[in-house]
XYZ file of C-alpha atoms in Angstrom:
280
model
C 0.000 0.000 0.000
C 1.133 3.405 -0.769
C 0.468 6.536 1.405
C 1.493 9.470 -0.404
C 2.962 12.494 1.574
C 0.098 14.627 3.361
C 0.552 16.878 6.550
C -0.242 14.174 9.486
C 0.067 17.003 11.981
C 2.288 14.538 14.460
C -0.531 11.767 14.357
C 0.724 8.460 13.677
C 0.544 7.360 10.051
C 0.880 3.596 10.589
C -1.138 2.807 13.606
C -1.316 0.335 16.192
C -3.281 -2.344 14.559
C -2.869 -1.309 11.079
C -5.114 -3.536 8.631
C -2.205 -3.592 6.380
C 0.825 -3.897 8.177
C -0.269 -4.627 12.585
C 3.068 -5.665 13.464
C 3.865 -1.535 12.763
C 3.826 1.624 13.888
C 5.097 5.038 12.576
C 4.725 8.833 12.830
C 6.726 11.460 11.762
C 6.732 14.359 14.280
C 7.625 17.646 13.137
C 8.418 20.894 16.004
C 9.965 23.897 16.451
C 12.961 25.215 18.784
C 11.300 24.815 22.583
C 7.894 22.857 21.553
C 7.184 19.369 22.699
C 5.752 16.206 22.126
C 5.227 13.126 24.026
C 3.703 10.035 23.068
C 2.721 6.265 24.633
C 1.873 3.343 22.602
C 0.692 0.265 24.101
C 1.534 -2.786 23.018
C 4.418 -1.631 21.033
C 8.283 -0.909 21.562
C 9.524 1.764 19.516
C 12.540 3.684 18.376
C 12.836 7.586 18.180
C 14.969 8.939 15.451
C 15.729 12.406 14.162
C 15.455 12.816 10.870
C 16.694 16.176 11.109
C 17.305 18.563 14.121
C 17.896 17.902 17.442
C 15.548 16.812 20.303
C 15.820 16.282 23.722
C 14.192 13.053 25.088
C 13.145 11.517 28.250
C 11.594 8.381 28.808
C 9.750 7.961 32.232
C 13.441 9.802 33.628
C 15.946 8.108 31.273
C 17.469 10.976 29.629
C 18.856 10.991 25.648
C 19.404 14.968 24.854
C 20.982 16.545 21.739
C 19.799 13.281 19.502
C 20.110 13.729 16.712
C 22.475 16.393 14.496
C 21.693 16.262 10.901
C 20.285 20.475 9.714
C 19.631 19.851 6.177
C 18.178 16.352 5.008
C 18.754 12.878 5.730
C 22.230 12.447 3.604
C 23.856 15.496 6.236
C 25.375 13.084 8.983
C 24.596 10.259 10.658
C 21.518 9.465 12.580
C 21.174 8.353 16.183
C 18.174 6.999 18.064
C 16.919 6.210 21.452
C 14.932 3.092 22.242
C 11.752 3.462 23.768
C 10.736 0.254 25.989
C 6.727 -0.955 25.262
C 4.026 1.712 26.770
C 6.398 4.078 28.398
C 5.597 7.075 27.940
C 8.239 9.099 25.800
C 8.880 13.116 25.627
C 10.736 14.618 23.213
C 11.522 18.723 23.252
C 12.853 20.474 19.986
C 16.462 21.715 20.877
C 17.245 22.663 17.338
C 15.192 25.658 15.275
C 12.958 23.065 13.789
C 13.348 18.939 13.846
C 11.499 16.540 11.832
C 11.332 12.989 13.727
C 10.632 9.514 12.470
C 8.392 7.432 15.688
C 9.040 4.154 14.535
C 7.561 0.741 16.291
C 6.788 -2.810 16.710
C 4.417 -5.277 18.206
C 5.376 -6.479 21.570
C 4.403 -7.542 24.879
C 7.504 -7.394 27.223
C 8.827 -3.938 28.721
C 12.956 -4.087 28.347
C 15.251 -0.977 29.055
C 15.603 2.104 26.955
C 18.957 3.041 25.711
C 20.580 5.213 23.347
C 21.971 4.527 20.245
C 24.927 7.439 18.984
C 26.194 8.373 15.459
C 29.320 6.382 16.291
C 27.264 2.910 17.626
C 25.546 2.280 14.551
C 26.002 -0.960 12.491
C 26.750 -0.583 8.684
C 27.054 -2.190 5.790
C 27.692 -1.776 2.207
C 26.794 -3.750 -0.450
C 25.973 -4.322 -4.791
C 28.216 -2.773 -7.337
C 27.521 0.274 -9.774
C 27.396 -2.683 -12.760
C 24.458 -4.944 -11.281
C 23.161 -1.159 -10.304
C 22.722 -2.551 -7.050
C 25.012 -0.093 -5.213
C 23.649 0.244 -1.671
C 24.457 1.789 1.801
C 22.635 0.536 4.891
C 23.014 2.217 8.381
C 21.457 0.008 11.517
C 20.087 1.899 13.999
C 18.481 -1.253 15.707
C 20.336 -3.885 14.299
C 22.209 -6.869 15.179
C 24.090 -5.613 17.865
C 21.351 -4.984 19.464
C 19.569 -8.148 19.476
C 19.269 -8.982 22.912
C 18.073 -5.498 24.078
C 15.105 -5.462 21.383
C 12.229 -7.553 21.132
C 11.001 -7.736 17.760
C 11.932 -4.200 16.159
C 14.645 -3.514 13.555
C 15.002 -0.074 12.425
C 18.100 0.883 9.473
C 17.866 3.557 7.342
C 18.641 2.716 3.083
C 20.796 4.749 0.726
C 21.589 4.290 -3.399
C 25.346 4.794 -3.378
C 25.018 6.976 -7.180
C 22.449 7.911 -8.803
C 19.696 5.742 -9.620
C 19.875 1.779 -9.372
C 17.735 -0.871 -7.621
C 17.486 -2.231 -4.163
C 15.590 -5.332 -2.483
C 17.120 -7.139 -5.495
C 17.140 -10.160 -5.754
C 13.505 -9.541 -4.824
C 12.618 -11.820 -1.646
C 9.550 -11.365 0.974
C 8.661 -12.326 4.596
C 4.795 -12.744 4.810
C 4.964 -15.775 6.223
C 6.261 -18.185 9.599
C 7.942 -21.388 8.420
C 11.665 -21.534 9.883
C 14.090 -21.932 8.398
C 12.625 -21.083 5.237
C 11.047 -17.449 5.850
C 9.417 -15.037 9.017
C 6.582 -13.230 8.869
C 7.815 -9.600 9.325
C 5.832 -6.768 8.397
C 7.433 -3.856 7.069
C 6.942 -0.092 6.385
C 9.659 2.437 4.696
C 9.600 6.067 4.176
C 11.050 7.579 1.060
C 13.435 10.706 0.598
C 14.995 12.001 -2.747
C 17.942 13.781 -3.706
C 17.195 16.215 -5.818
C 13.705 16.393 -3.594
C 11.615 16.448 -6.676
C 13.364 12.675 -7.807
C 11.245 10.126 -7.793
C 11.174 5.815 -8.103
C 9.052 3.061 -8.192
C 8.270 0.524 -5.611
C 6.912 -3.020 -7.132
C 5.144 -5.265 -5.006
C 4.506 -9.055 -6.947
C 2.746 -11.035 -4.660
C 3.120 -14.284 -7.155
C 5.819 -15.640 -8.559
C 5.789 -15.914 -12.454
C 2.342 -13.252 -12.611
C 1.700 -9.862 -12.889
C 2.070 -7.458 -9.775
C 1.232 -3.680 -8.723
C 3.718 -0.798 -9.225
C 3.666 2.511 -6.971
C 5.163 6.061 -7.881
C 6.884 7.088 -5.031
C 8.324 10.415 -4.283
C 9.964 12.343 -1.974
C 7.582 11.752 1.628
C 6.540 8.428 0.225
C 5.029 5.885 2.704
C 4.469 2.248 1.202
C 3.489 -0.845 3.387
C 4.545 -4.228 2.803
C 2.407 -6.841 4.082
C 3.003 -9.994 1.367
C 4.792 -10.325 -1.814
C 7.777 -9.852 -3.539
C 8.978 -6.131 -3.426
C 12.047 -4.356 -4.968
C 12.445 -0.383 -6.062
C 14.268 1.641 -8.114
C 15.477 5.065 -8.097
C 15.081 7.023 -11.344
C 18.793 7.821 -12.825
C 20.153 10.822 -11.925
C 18.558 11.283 -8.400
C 19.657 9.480 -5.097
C 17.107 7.488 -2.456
C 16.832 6.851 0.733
C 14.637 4.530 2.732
C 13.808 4.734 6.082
C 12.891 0.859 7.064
C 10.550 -0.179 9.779
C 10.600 -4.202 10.541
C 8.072 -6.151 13.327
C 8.712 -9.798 13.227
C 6.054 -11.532 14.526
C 7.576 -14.655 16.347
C 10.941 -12.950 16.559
C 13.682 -10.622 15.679
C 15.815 -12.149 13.192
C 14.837 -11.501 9.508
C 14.535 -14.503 7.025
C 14.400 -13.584 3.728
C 12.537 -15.774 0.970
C 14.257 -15.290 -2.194
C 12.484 -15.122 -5.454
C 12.759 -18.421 -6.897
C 12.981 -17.273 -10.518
C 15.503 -13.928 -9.422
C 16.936 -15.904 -6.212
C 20.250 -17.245 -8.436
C 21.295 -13.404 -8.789
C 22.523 -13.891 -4.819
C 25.548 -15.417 -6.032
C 26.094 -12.144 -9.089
C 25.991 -8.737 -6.280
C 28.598 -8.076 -4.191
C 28.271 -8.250 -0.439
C 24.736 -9.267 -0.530
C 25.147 -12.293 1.702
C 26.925 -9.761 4.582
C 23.427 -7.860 4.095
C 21.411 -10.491 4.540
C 23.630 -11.383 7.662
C 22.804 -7.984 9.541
C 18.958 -8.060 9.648
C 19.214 -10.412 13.162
């Protein structure tokens, strides 16, 4: 499903129980210097990170302030995040002259401990080549080496090293629970484009062998993945970014299902299997 950009005013554009994606939740909060915002969501951990600006945050008296450090868009810097343990309640206060903040979550009973995760804690990896235009950058924010400290969430943001390409190639899903062959993990992304006015395409082939659906997705771009097969591309010329939301719903670790007609291409990009290795 695609949810094209619109002014949610700080309310949450996945919600708890969404009937596409329930193992989700996302907002995007947006303030100015000194205003505040504070949020619970029961039922669900979730993960706080700046997309740009700075914000000061406090979680039922843990303290994270100055997160976040990036002034102009999501390629200036490195992100950082704070995790916020299920139902706590979670304040965040603008430090910066305006932030824009990605509220990211996932289905889960059990209440664990916050902690903060800083520009220089994050897990990357970099993967693909510019001649299978597969040439990608991933940052974890919640990623493997956080595995015992998170229930069910993973949280990375995606960028096309170049201009224009492909990514979530070979094209694999996760709709469904039968270790060791796949997890059911819903999943939820949030597009940016460099120039802003670039744009790409997500597909989403829920058959092998038959005829999918196609979304235009520009700069703001929400899409939610709950089955299927589901690469995108970047239009040449312009760079992409992904924001990536993952719930499992019987645990943490990603399994991917590759493609059976694509899933030979593994073996042809560079690095993949090291990607594939980090969603844990």
């Amino acid at each position: 499903m695609h949810i094209a950009p619109f002014d949610n005013q700080n309310k949450p554009i996945v919600d708890v129980e969404d009937p596409t994606v329930p193992l989700n939740y996302f907002n995007i909060v947006k303030l100015k210097k000194g205003e505040a915002f504070e949020y619970v969501v029961p039922g669900y951990e979730t993960c706080i990170v700046p997309a740009t600006g700075t914000v000061d945050v406090d979680i039922e008296g843990f303290k994270a302030d100055s997160l976040g450090h990036r002034v102009e868009d999501v390629w200036d810097g490195e992100p950082e995040g704070v995790y916020v343990p299920t139902a706590a309640r979670a304040t965040m206060v603008c430090q910066s002259d305006e932030a824009e903040v990605f509220v990211c979550g996932a289905r889960y009973d059990k209440v664990l401990e916050a902690f903060t995760v800083r520009s220089d804690e994050l897990d990357r990896v970099q993967y693909g080549s510019d001649d299978t235009k597969t040439h990608r950058k991933i940052k974890h924010i919640l990623g493997t080496k956080y595995h015992g400290k998170v229930g069910r969430l993973l949280v990375s943001e995606l960028f096309t090293v170049g201009e224009g390409g492909w990514s979530g190639f070979p094209s694999h899903k996760h709709d469904t629970d039968r270790l060791p062959d796949e997890t059911r993990h819903d999943e939820t992304y949030n597009f940016r484009f460099k120039p802003n006015h670039g744009s790409g395409v997500q597909m989403l082939q829920r058959e092998d062998g038959k005829a999918g659906d196609a979304y235009h997705i520009v700069d703001g771009s929400t899409i939610c993945i709950d089955n299927g097969y589901h690469p995108c591309a970047v239009l040449p010329g312009y760079q992409m970014y992904y924001f990536t939301i993952l719930g499992g719903l019987s645990q943490r670790s990603l399994v991917q299902y590759f493609q059976p007609s694509h899933a030979y291409q593994i073996e042809t990009i560079p690095g993949i299997k090291d990607m594939i290795a980090k969603f844990k």
